[in-house]
PDB file of C-alpha atoms in Angstrom:
ATOM      1  CA  MET A   1     -35.727  -5.509-100.391  1.00  0.00           C
ATOM      2  CA  PRO A   2     -38.572  -3.080-101.403  1.00  0.00           C
ATOM      3  CA  ALA A   3     -41.905  -3.463 -99.363  1.00  0.00           C
ATOM      4  CA  LYS A   4     -44.302  -4.669-101.374  1.00  0.00           C
ATOM      5  CA  LYS A   5     -47.243  -1.646-101.827  1.00  0.00           C
ATOM      6  CA  ASN A   6     -50.554  -2.142 -99.968  1.00  0.00           C
ATOM      7  CA  ALA A   7     -48.987  -4.592 -97.512  1.00  0.00           C
ATOM      8  CA  ALA A   8     -50.837  -4.655 -94.548  1.00  0.00           C
ATOM      9  CA  PRO A   9     -48.871  -3.052 -91.344  1.00  0.00           C
ATOM     10  CA  LYS A  10     -48.157  -5.257 -88.563  1.00  0.00           C
ATOM     11  CA  ALA A  11     -49.776  -5.101 -85.345  1.00  0.00           C
ATOM     12  CA  PRO A  12     -46.990  -3.679 -82.507  1.00  0.00           C
ATOM     13  CA  LYS A  13     -45.507  -5.840 -80.726  1.00  0.00           C
ATOM     14  CA  LYS A  14     -47.656  -6.156 -77.270  1.00  0.00           C
ATOM     15  CA  ALA A  15     -45.660  -6.352 -74.225  1.00  0.00           C
ATOM     16  CA  VAL A  16     -45.057  -9.146 -72.338  1.00  0.00           C
ATOM     17  CA  ALA A  17     -45.920  -9.170 -68.568  1.00  0.00           C
ATOM     18  CA  LYS A  18     -44.162 -10.307 -66.425  1.00  0.00           C
ATOM     19  CA  PRO A  19     -45.615 -13.655 -64.486  1.00  0.00           C
ATOM     20  CA  GLU A  20     -46.535 -12.973 -60.862  1.00  0.00           C
ATOM     21  CA  SER A  21     -44.268 -14.468 -58.165  1.00  0.00           C
ATOM     22  CA  ARG A  22     -45.553 -16.674 -55.631  1.00  0.00           C
ATOM     23  CA  THR A  23     -44.773 -14.135 -53.108  1.00  0.00           C
ATOM     24  CA  ALA A  24     -46.206 -11.019 -54.913  1.00  0.00           C
ATOM     25  CA  LEU A  25     -49.169 -12.631 -55.155  1.00  0.00           C
ATOM     26  CA  VAL A  26     -49.517 -13.642 -51.528  1.00  0.00           C
ATOM     27  CA  ARG A  27     -48.743  -9.731 -50.469  1.00  0.00           C
ATOM     28  CA  ARG A  28     -51.072  -8.700 -53.257  1.00  0.00           C
ATOM     29  CA  ALA A  29     -53.477 -10.660 -51.792  1.00  0.00           C
ATOM     30  CA  ARG A  30     -53.083  -9.851 -48.426  1.00  0.00           C
ATOM     31  CA  ARG A  31     -53.312  -6.469 -49.185  1.00  0.00           C
ATOM     32  CA  ILE A  32     -56.464  -6.986 -51.126  1.00  0.00           C
ATOM     33  CA  ASN A  33     -58.310  -8.223 -47.795  1.00  0.00           C
ATOM     34  CA  ARG A  34     -57.253  -5.392 -45.917  1.00  0.00           C
ATOM     35  CA  GLU A  35     -58.460  -3.038 -48.040  1.00  0.00           C
ATOM     36  CA  LEU A  36     -61.940  -4.791 -48.435  1.00  0.00           C
ATOM     37  CA  ALA A  37     -61.577  -4.699 -44.429  1.00  0.00           C
ATOM     38  CA  GLU A  38     -61.311  -1.553 -44.327  1.00  0.00           C
ATOM     39  CA  THR A  39     -64.054  -0.694 -46.661  1.00  0.00           C
ATOM     40  CA  TYR A  40     -66.779  -3.507 -45.089  1.00  0.00           C
ATOM     41  CA  PRO A  41     -65.927  -3.338 -41.429  1.00  0.00           C
ATOM     42  CA  TYR A  42     -68.953  -4.455 -40.491  1.00  0.00           C
ATOM     43  CA  ALA A  43     -68.915  -7.690 -42.815  1.00  0.00           C
ATOM     44  CA  HIS A  44     -70.704 -10.792 -41.832  1.00  0.00           C
ATOM     45  CA  PRO A  45     -73.003 -13.668 -42.437  1.00  0.00           C
ATOM     46  CA  GLU A  46     -75.811 -12.762 -44.279  1.00  0.00           C
ATOM     47  CA  LEU A  47     -77.854 -15.339 -43.050  1.00  0.00           C
ATOM     48  CA  ASP A  48     -80.195 -14.936 -39.878  1.00  0.00           C
ATOM     49  CA  PHE A  49     -80.132 -17.029 -37.378  1.00  0.00           C
ATOM     50  CA  GLU A  50     -79.484 -17.731 -33.652  1.00  0.00           C
ATOM     51  CA  ASN A  51     -78.265 -20.774 -33.450  1.00  0.00           C
ATOM     52  CA  PRO A  52     -76.436 -23.976 -35.223  1.00  0.00           C
ATOM     53  CA  PHE A  53     -79.555 -25.609 -36.383  1.00  0.00           C
ATOM     54  CA  GLN A  54     -81.066 -22.588 -37.693  1.00  0.00           C
ATOM     55  CA  LEU A  55     -77.643 -21.521 -39.513  1.00  0.00           C
ATOM     56  CA  LEU A  56     -77.506 -25.079 -40.949  1.00  0.00           C
ATOM     57  CA  VAL A  57     -80.990 -25.420 -42.561  1.00  0.00           C
ATOM     58  CA  ALA A  58     -80.898 -21.537 -43.903  1.00  0.00           C
ATOM     59  CA  THR A  59     -77.632 -22.312 -45.735  1.00  0.00           C
ATOM     60  CA  VAL A  60     -79.251 -25.380 -46.608  1.00  0.00           C
ATOM     61  CA  MET A  61     -82.227 -23.859 -48.029  1.00  0.00           C
ATOM     62  CA  SER A  62     -79.655 -20.537 -49.560  1.00  0.00           C
ATOM     63  CA  ALA A  63     -78.920 -22.854 -52.626  1.00  0.00           C
ATOM     64  CA  GLN A  64     -80.164 -21.375 -56.114  1.00  0.00           C
ATOM     65  CA  THR A  65     -81.895 -18.427 -54.160  1.00  0.00           C
ATOM     66  CA  THR A  66     -80.949 -15.175 -52.465  1.00  0.00           C
ATOM     67  CA  ASP A  67     -80.161 -15.185 -48.823  1.00  0.00           C
ATOM     68  CA  LEU A  68     -83.069 -12.151 -48.741  1.00  0.00           C
ATOM     69  CA  ARG A  69     -85.467 -14.724 -49.641  1.00  0.00           C
ATOM     70  CA  VAL A  70     -84.099 -17.139 -47.429  1.00  0.00           C
ATOM     71  CA  ASN A  71     -84.654 -14.761 -44.035  1.00  0.00           C
ATOM     72  CA  GLN A  72     -87.841 -13.724 -45.531  1.00  0.00           C
ATOM     73  CA  THR A  73     -88.968 -17.428 -44.898  1.00  0.00           C
ATOM     74  CA  THR A  74     -86.879 -19.064 -42.035  1.00  0.00           C
ATOM     75  CA  PRO A  75     -88.911 -17.211 -39.597  1.00  0.00           C
ATOM     76  CA  GLY A  76     -92.328 -18.687 -40.576  1.00  0.00           C
ATOM     77  CA  LEU A  77     -90.508 -22.344 -40.337  1.00  0.00           C
ATOM     78  CA  PHE A  78     -88.565 -22.204 -37.176  1.00  0.00           C
ATOM     79  CA  ALA A  79     -91.447 -20.632 -35.526  1.00  0.00           C
ATOM     80  CA  LYS A  80     -93.327 -24.120 -36.469  1.00  0.00           C
ATOM     81  CA  TYR A  81     -90.074 -26.339 -36.110  1.00  0.00           C
ATOM     82  CA  PRO A  82     -87.769 -24.797 -33.725  1.00  0.00           C
ATOM     83  CA  THR A  83     -85.769 -28.037 -32.784  1.00  0.00           C
ATOM     84  CA  PRO A  84     -84.438 -30.890 -35.134  1.00  0.00           C
ATOM     85  CA  GLU A  85     -86.963 -33.045 -33.746  1.00  0.00           C
ATOM     86  CA  ASP A  86     -89.672 -31.065 -34.653  1.00  0.00           C
ATOM     87  CA  LEU A  87     -88.926 -30.744 -38.386  1.00  0.00           C
ATOM     88  CA  ALA A  88     -88.403 -34.352 -38.385  1.00  0.00           C
ATOM     89  CA  ALA A  89     -91.852 -35.266 -37.602  1.00  0.00           C
ATOM     90  CA  ALA A  90     -93.236 -32.692 -39.601  1.00  0.00           C
ATOM     91  CA  ASP A  91     -95.558 -32.957 -42.268  1.00  0.00           C
ATOM     92  CA  PRO A  92     -93.710 -33.009 -45.319  1.00  0.00           C
ATOM     93  CA  GLN A  93     -96.288 -30.909 -47.457  1.00  0.00           C
ATOM     94  CA  GLU A  94     -96.546 -28.555 -44.654  1.00  0.00           C
ATOM     95  CA  VAL A  95     -92.535 -27.715 -45.240  1.00  0.00           C
ATOM     96  CA  GLU A  96     -93.001 -27.709 -48.489  1.00  0.00           C
ATOM     97  CA  GLU A  97     -95.409 -24.510 -48.211  1.00  0.00           C
ATOM     98  CA  LEU A  98     -93.488 -22.777 -45.847  1.00  0.00           C
ATOM     99  CA  ILE A  99     -90.216 -23.207 -47.857  1.00  0.00           C
ATOM    100  CA  ARG A 100     -92.083 -22.961 -51.195  1.00  0.00           C
ATOM    101  CA  PRO A 101     -90.450 -19.271 -52.028  1.00  0.00           C
ATOM    102  CA  THR A 102     -87.206 -20.325 -51.928  1.00  0.00           C
ATOM    103  CA  GLY A 103     -87.674 -22.180 -54.803  1.00  0.00           C
ATOM    104  CA  PHE A 104     -86.482 -25.879 -55.632  1.00  0.00           C
ATOM    105  CA  PHE A 105     -89.329 -26.960 -52.543  1.00  0.00           C
ATOM    106  CA  ARG A 106     -89.537 -30.557 -52.945  1.00  0.00           C
ATOM    107  CA  ALA A 107     -85.629 -31.366 -53.304  1.00  0.00           C
ATOM    108  CA  LYS A 108     -84.985 -28.875 -50.456  1.00  0.00           C
ATOM    109  CA  THR A 109     -87.644 -29.751 -47.893  1.00  0.00           C
ATOM    110  CA  ARG A 110     -85.968 -33.336 -48.372  1.00  0.00           C
ATOM    111  CA  SER A 111     -82.654 -32.328 -47.509  1.00  0.00           C
ATOM    112  CA  ILE A 112     -83.648 -30.406 -44.363  1.00  0.00           C
ATOM    113  CA  MET A 113     -85.611 -32.774 -43.114  1.00  0.00           C
ATOM    114  CA  GLY A 114     -83.401 -35.582 -43.877  1.00  0.00           C
ATOM    115  CA  LEU A 115     -81.144 -33.515 -41.888  1.00  0.00           C
ATOM    116  CA  ALA A 116     -83.057 -33.044 -38.929  1.00  0.00           C
ATOM    117  CA  LYS A 117     -83.545 -36.671 -38.833  1.00  0.00           C
ATOM    118  CA  ALA A 118     -79.789 -37.234 -38.741  1.00  0.00           C
ATOM    119  CA  LEU A 119     -79.299 -35.066 -36.002  1.00  0.00           C
ATOM    120  CA  SER A 120     -82.095 -36.063 -33.984  1.00  0.00           C
ATOM    121  CA  GLU A 121     -80.920 -39.689 -34.255  1.00  0.00           C
ATOM    122  CA  ASP A 122     -77.178 -39.847 -34.339  1.00  0.00           C
ATOM    123  CA  PHE A 123     -76.190 -36.595 -32.462  1.00  0.00           C
ATOM    124  CA  GLY A 124     -78.380 -36.344 -29.890  1.00  0.00           C
ATOM    125  CA  GLY A 125     -80.346 -33.109 -31.643  1.00  0.00           C
ATOM    126  CA  GLU A 126     -76.771 -31.077 -31.604  1.00  0.00           C
ATOM    127  CA  VAL A 127     -75.341 -30.094 -34.691  1.00  0.00           C
ATOM    128  CA  PRO A 128     -71.940 -31.324 -34.458  1.00  0.00           C
ATOM    129  CA  GLY A 129     -68.980 -28.845 -35.168  1.00  0.00           C
ATOM    130  CA  ARG A 130     -66.618 -30.879 -37.015  1.00  0.00           C
ATOM    131  CA  LEU A 131     -66.560 -30.993 -40.780  1.00  0.00           C
ATOM    132  CA  GLU A 132     -66.237 -34.818 -41.683  1.00  0.00           C
ATOM    133  CA  ASP A 133     -69.680 -35.141 -39.574  1.00  0.00           C
ATOM    134  CA  LEU A 134     -71.290 -32.185 -41.156  1.00  0.00           C
ATOM    135  CA  VAL A 135     -70.619 -33.320 -44.741  1.00  0.00           C
ATOM    136  CA  LYS A 136     -71.984 -36.769 -43.697  1.00  0.00           C
ATOM    137  CA  LEU A 137     -75.798 -34.830 -43.358  1.00  0.00           C
ATOM    138  CA  PRO A 138     -78.431 -35.015 -46.336  1.00  0.00           C
ATOM    139  CA  GLY A 139     -77.573 -31.668 -48.913  1.00  0.00           C
ATOM    140  CA  VAL A 140     -74.478 -30.456 -46.958  1.00  0.00           C
ATOM    141  CA  GLY A 141     -71.191 -30.339 -48.503  1.00  0.00           C
ATOM    142  CA  ARG A 142     -67.855 -28.449 -47.656  1.00  0.00           C
ATOM    143  CA  LYS A 143     -69.201 -24.920 -48.361  1.00  0.00           C
ATOM    144  CA  THR A 144     -72.498 -25.573 -46.305  1.00  0.00           C
ATOM    145  CA  ALA A 145     -69.972 -26.849 -43.618  1.00  0.00           C
ATOM    146  CA  PHE A 146     -67.964 -24.335 -43.503  1.00  0.00           C
ATOM    147  CA  VAL A 147     -70.746 -21.700 -43.144  1.00  0.00           C
ATOM    148  CA  VAL A 148     -71.269 -23.251 -39.623  1.00  0.00           C
ATOM    149  CA  LEU A 149     -68.109 -24.076 -38.724  1.00  0.00           C
ATOM    150  CA  GLY A 150     -66.884 -20.482 -38.876  1.00  0.00           C
ATOM    151  CA  ASN A 151     -70.269 -18.398 -38.138  1.00  0.00           C
ATOM    152  CA  ALA A 152     -71.819 -20.902 -35.248  1.00  0.00           C
ATOM    153  CA  PHE A 153     -68.695 -22.639 -33.659  1.00  0.00           C
ATOM    154  CA  GLY A 154     -65.631 -19.999 -34.418  1.00  0.00           C
ATOM    155  CA  ARG A 155     -63.680 -23.001 -36.198  1.00  0.00           C
ATOM    156  CA  PRO A 156     -62.049 -20.973 -39.632  1.00  0.00           C
ATOM    157  CA  GLY A 157     -63.219 -21.852 -43.275  1.00  0.00           C
ATOM    158  CA  ILE A 158     -63.671 -20.678 -46.207  1.00  0.00           C
ATOM    159  CA  THR A 159     -66.926 -20.138 -48.255  1.00  0.00           C
ATOM    160  CA  VAL A 160     -66.934 -20.785 -52.003  1.00  0.00           C
ATOM    161  CA  ASP A 161     -69.887 -19.235 -53.181  1.00  0.00           C
ATOM    162  CA  THR A 162     -70.445 -18.391 -56.678  1.00  0.00           C
ATOM    163  CA  HIS A 163     -69.212 -14.730 -55.763  1.00  0.00           C
ATOM    164  CA  PHE A 164     -66.487 -15.859 -53.928  1.00  0.00           C
ATOM    165  CA  GLY A 165     -65.153 -18.071 -56.849  1.00  0.00           C
ATOM    166  CA  ARG A 166     -65.782 -15.191 -59.267  1.00  0.00           C
ATOM    167  CA  LEU A 167     -63.731 -12.850 -57.714  1.00  0.00           C
ATOM    168  CA  VAL A 168     -60.465 -14.950 -56.555  1.00  0.00           C
ATOM    169  CA  ARG A 169     -60.489 -15.983 -59.893  1.00  0.00           C
ATOM    170  CA  ARG A 170     -60.684 -12.193 -61.481  1.00  0.00           C
ATOM    171  CA  TRP A 171     -57.800 -11.571 -58.891  1.00  0.00           C
ATOM    172  CA  LYS A 172     -55.790 -14.055 -60.361  1.00  0.00           C
ATOM    173  CA  TRP A 173     -55.375 -15.652 -57.243  1.00  0.00           C
ATOM    174  CA  THR A 174     -56.156 -18.887 -58.929  1.00  0.00           C
ATOM    175  CA  GLU A 175     -57.616 -19.959 -61.929  1.00  0.00           C
ATOM    176  CA  GLU A 176     -59.473 -23.042 -60.006  1.00  0.00           C
ATOM    177  CA  THR A 177     -63.235 -23.274 -61.067  1.00  0.00           C
ATOM    178  CA  ASP A 178     -63.734 -26.328 -58.922  1.00  0.00           C
ATOM    179  CA  PRO A 179     -64.926 -25.428 -55.269  1.00  0.00           C
ATOM    180  CA  ASP A 180     -62.906 -27.414 -53.557  1.00  0.00           C
ATOM    181  CA  LYS A 181     -59.799 -26.928 -55.636  1.00  0.00           C
ATOM    182  CA  VAL A 182     -60.352 -23.190 -55.024  1.00  0.00           C
ATOM    183  CA  GLU A 183     -61.245 -23.322 -51.356  1.00  0.00           C
ATOM    184  CA  LYS A 184     -57.097 -24.896 -51.146  1.00  0.00           C
ATOM    185  CA  ALA A 185     -55.601 -22.866 -53.491  1.00  0.00           C
ATOM    186  CA  VAL A 186     -57.071 -19.569 -51.758  1.00  0.00           C
ATOM    187  CA  GLY A 187     -56.586 -21.029 -48.205  1.00  0.00           C
ATOM    188  CA  GLU A 188     -52.564 -21.156 -49.106  1.00  0.00           C
ATOM    189  CA  LEU A 189     -52.639 -17.472 -49.420  1.00  0.00           C
ATOM    190  CA  PHE A 190     -53.947 -16.601 -46.093  1.00  0.00           C
ATOM    191  CA  PRO A 191     -53.251 -17.454 -42.315  1.00  0.00           C
ATOM    192  CA  LYS A 192     -56.294 -20.084 -41.601  1.00  0.00           C
ATOM    193  CA  SER A 193     -57.377 -17.487 -38.600  1.00  0.00           C
ATOM    194  CA  GLU A 194     -58.565 -15.082 -41.259  1.00  0.00           C
ATOM    195  CA  TRP A 195     -60.342 -17.742 -44.061  1.00  0.00           C
ATOM    196  CA  THR A 196     -63.750 -16.829 -42.290  1.00  0.00           C
ATOM    197  CA  GLN A 197     -63.686 -12.828 -42.379  1.00  0.00           C
ATOM    198  CA  LEU A 198     -61.524 -13.396 -45.480  1.00  0.00           C
ATOM    199  CA  SER A 199     -64.965 -15.214 -46.716  1.00  0.00           C
ATOM    200  CA  HIS A 200     -67.615 -12.506 -45.493  1.00  0.00           C
ATOM    201  CA  ASN A 201     -65.228  -9.846 -46.948  1.00  0.00           C
ATOM    202  CA  VAL A 202     -64.737 -10.963 -50.885  1.00  0.00           C
ATOM    203  CA  ILE A 203     -68.809 -12.115 -50.721  1.00  0.00           C
ATOM    204  CA  PHE A 204     -69.555  -8.316 -49.507  1.00  0.00           C
ATOM    205  CA  HIS A 205     -67.268  -7.031 -52.277  1.00  0.00           C
ATOM    206  CA  GLY A 206     -69.183  -9.004 -54.745  1.00  0.00           C
ATOM    207  CA  ARG A 207     -72.689  -8.162 -53.849  1.00  0.00           C
ATOM    208  CA  ARG A 208     -72.028  -4.817 -53.625  1.00  0.00           C
ATOM    209  CA  ILE A 209     -69.240  -3.586 -56.144  1.00  0.00           C
ATOM    210  CA  CYS A 210     -67.484  -6.370 -58.239  1.00  0.00           C
ATOM    211  CA  HIS A 211     -70.793  -7.216 -59.731  1.00  0.00           C
ATOM    212  CA  ALA A 212     -70.960  -9.984 -62.396  1.00  0.00           C
ATOM    213  CA  ARG A 213     -72.060  -8.106 -65.380  1.00  0.00           C
ATOM    214  CA  LYS A 214     -70.845  -4.866 -64.287  1.00  0.00           C
ATOM    215  CA  PRO A 215     -68.099  -4.488 -61.882  1.00  0.00           C
ATOM    216  CA  ALA A 216     -68.116  -0.998 -60.637  1.00  0.00           C
ATOM    217  CA  CYS A 217     -64.311  -0.649 -61.582  1.00  0.00           C
ATOM    218  CA  GLY A 218     -64.147   3.197 -61.293  1.00  0.00           C
ATOM    219  CA  ALA A 219     -65.377   3.048 -57.945  1.00  0.00           C
ATOM    220  CA  CYS A 220     -63.591   0.197 -56.404  1.00  0.00           C
ATOM    221  CA  PRO A 221     -60.943   0.738 -53.265  1.00  0.00           C
ATOM    222  CA  ILE A 222     -59.263  -2.037 -54.630  1.00  0.00           C
ATOM    223  CA  ALA A 223     -58.772  -0.985 -58.215  1.00  0.00           C
ATOM    224  CA  PRO A 224     -55.143  -0.658 -58.368  1.00  0.00           C
ATOM    225  CA  LEU A 225     -54.492  -3.933 -56.890  1.00  0.00           C
ATOM    226  CA  CYS A 226     -56.838  -5.922 -59.516  1.00  0.00           C
ATOM    227  CA  PRO A 227     -55.694  -7.339 -62.850  1.00  0.00           C
ATOM    228  CA  ALA A 228     -59.617  -7.117 -64.264  1.00  0.00           C
ATOM    229  CA  TYR A 229     -59.607  -3.814 -63.500  1.00  0.00           C
ATOM    230  CA  GLY A 230     -61.396  -2.164 -67.214  1.00  0.00           C
ATOM    231  CA  GLU A 231     -63.447  -5.108 -67.155  1.00  0.00           C
ATOM    232  CA  GLY A 232     -66.551  -3.023 -65.867  1.00  0.00           C
ATOM    233  CA  GLU A 233     -67.578   0.890 -65.645  1.00  0.00           C
ATOM    234  CA  THR A 234     -64.171   2.903 -65.151  1.00  0.00           C
ATOM    235  CA  ASP A 235     -65.799   6.500 -65.080  1.00  0.00           C
ATOM    236  CA  PRO A 236     -66.266   7.104 -61.187  1.00  0.00           C
ATOM    237  CA  GLU A 237     -69.709   8.792 -61.778  1.00  0.00           C
ATOM    238  CA  LYS A 238     -70.881   6.406 -63.630  1.00  0.00           C
ATOM    239  CA  ALA A 239     -69.524   3.581 -61.570  1.00  0.00           C
ATOM    240  CA  LYS A 240     -70.999   5.163 -58.520  1.00  0.00           C
ATOM    241  CA  LYS A 241     -74.387   4.650 -59.735  1.00  0.00           C
ATOM    242  CA  LEU A 242     -73.546   0.672 -60.332  1.00  0.00           C
ATOM    243  CA  LEU A 243     -72.777   0.709 -56.060  1.00  0.00           C
ATOM    244  CA  LYS A 244     -75.472  -1.506 -54.205  1.00  0.00           C
ATOM    245  CA  TYR A 245     -74.152  -1.247 -50.787  1.00  0.00           C
ATOM    246  CA  GLU A 246     -74.566   0.696 -47.577  1.00  0.00           C
ATOM    247  CA  LYS A 247     -73.417   4.060 -48.033  1.00  0.00           C
ATOM    248  CA  GLY A 248     -75.790   4.081 -51.052  1.00  0.00           C
ATOM    249  CA  GLY A 249     -78.443   3.354 -48.775  1.00  0.00           C
ATOM    250  CA  PHE A 250     -79.532  -0.204 -50.241  1.00  0.00           C
ATOM    251  CA  PRO A 251     -81.133  -2.590 -47.265  1.00  0.00           C
ATOM    252  CA  GLY A 252     -78.653  -6.050 -46.745  1.00  0.00           C
ATOM    253  CA  GLN A 253     -79.776  -9.634 -46.785  1.00  0.00           C
ATOM    254  CA  ARG A 254     -80.718  -9.811 -43.167  1.00  0.00           C
ATOM    255  CA  LEU A 255     -83.610  -8.785 -41.375  1.00  0.00           C
ATOM    256  CA  LYS A 256     -81.740  -9.026 -38.282  1.00  0.00           C
ATOM    257  CA  PRO A 257     -78.097  -7.895 -38.885  1.00  0.00           C
ATOM    258  CA  PRO A 258     -76.079  -7.075 -36.708  1.00  0.00           C
ATOM    259  CA  GLN A 259     -75.878  -3.773 -34.837  1.00  0.00           C
ATOM    260  CA  GLY A 260     -72.157  -3.108 -36.137  1.00  0.00           C
ATOM    261  CA  TYR A 261     -73.720  -2.935 -39.503  1.00  0.00           C
ATOM    262  CA  LEU A 262     -76.974  -0.902 -38.447  1.00  0.00           C
ATOM    263  CA  ASP A 263     -74.328   1.492 -36.479  1.00  0.00           C
ATOM    264  CA  ALA A 264     -72.688   1.977 -39.717  1.00  0.00           C
ATOM    265  CA  GLY A 265     -75.682   3.258 -41.905  1.00  0.00           C
ATOM    266  CA  GLY A 266     -76.936  -0.402 -42.985  1.00  0.00           C
ATOM    267  CA  ILE A 267     -80.691  -1.016 -43.312  1.00  0.00           C
ATOM    268  CA  ALA A 268     -82.678  -4.539 -42.523  1.00  0.00           C
ATOM    269  CA  ALA A 269     -84.175  -6.102 -45.012  1.00  0.00           C
ATOM    270  CA  PRO A 270     -87.923  -5.983 -45.259  1.00  0.00           C
ATOM    271  CA  PRO A 271     -89.933  -9.100 -44.520  1.00  0.00           C
ATOM    272  CA  LEU A 272     -91.563 -11.365 -47.187  1.00  0.00           C
ATOM    273  CA  GLY A 273     -94.102  -9.165 -49.488  1.00  0.00           C
ATOM    274  CA  GLY A 274     -92.054  -5.771 -47.467  1.00  0.00           C
ATOM    275  CA  ALA A 275     -91.094  -3.030 -49.508  1.00  0.00           C
ATOM    276  CA  THR A 276     -87.245  -2.398 -50.551  1.00  0.00           C
ATOM    277  CA  SER A 277     -85.254   0.593 -51.766  1.00  0.00           C
ATOM    278  CA  GLY A 278     -83.153  -1.136 -54.042  1.00  0.00           C
TER     279      GLY A 278
END
């Protein structure tokens, strides 16, 4: 039967991608982490802290703001209230004024004063080193607990913040959106001993190269392993201009970063009111 005149041409059939096996996924995920570790050998938690109490408070304060703004705010808070007992007995209005720059300062004041009171009354003024105890504290969920466990106590945990969740979905490690389910799915791809450092590597990459709106695909060290390659700028020169990391001379989040970061050319963040270079 002859073809009808002026019939619209059929679109070519797209090749159906072969589903990735579980073994292939694990290998690709671990290779991505190795590449990130080589790119950011100095990756670290980007909240300034000197003890578990400071890290716990800073992490609670970091909700819906930047680590930089928290780091610029906590020196004044900890200078005035260095212990849980001091913070628990503080005037709420004075605490609110001290942490106002971080936003949502009234809710955050209730949380940090509440957890300080709980630490004072239930844990002898010490931050507990167990997940089940930490999540009972006001304002403390699993994400906050794993930040503290991994970085103050050396106990492995995965920190599912917005960067982490966005990247692992881009990489097809999981399609989950609930942080607890993301944590479980990604945790099954890696040895437990790697969980804390994996979190730092992924979050560093999300802040520096794999941005939410304009990922720098053309300058990304894991481009050959990334299913989402092409969502961002692929031209190498244009992509390079999107980078926001140490080799580009950008300051990090911490006012007092680790020495390894500084040795690699990293720049300390400025105090509140100080100038930034980007």
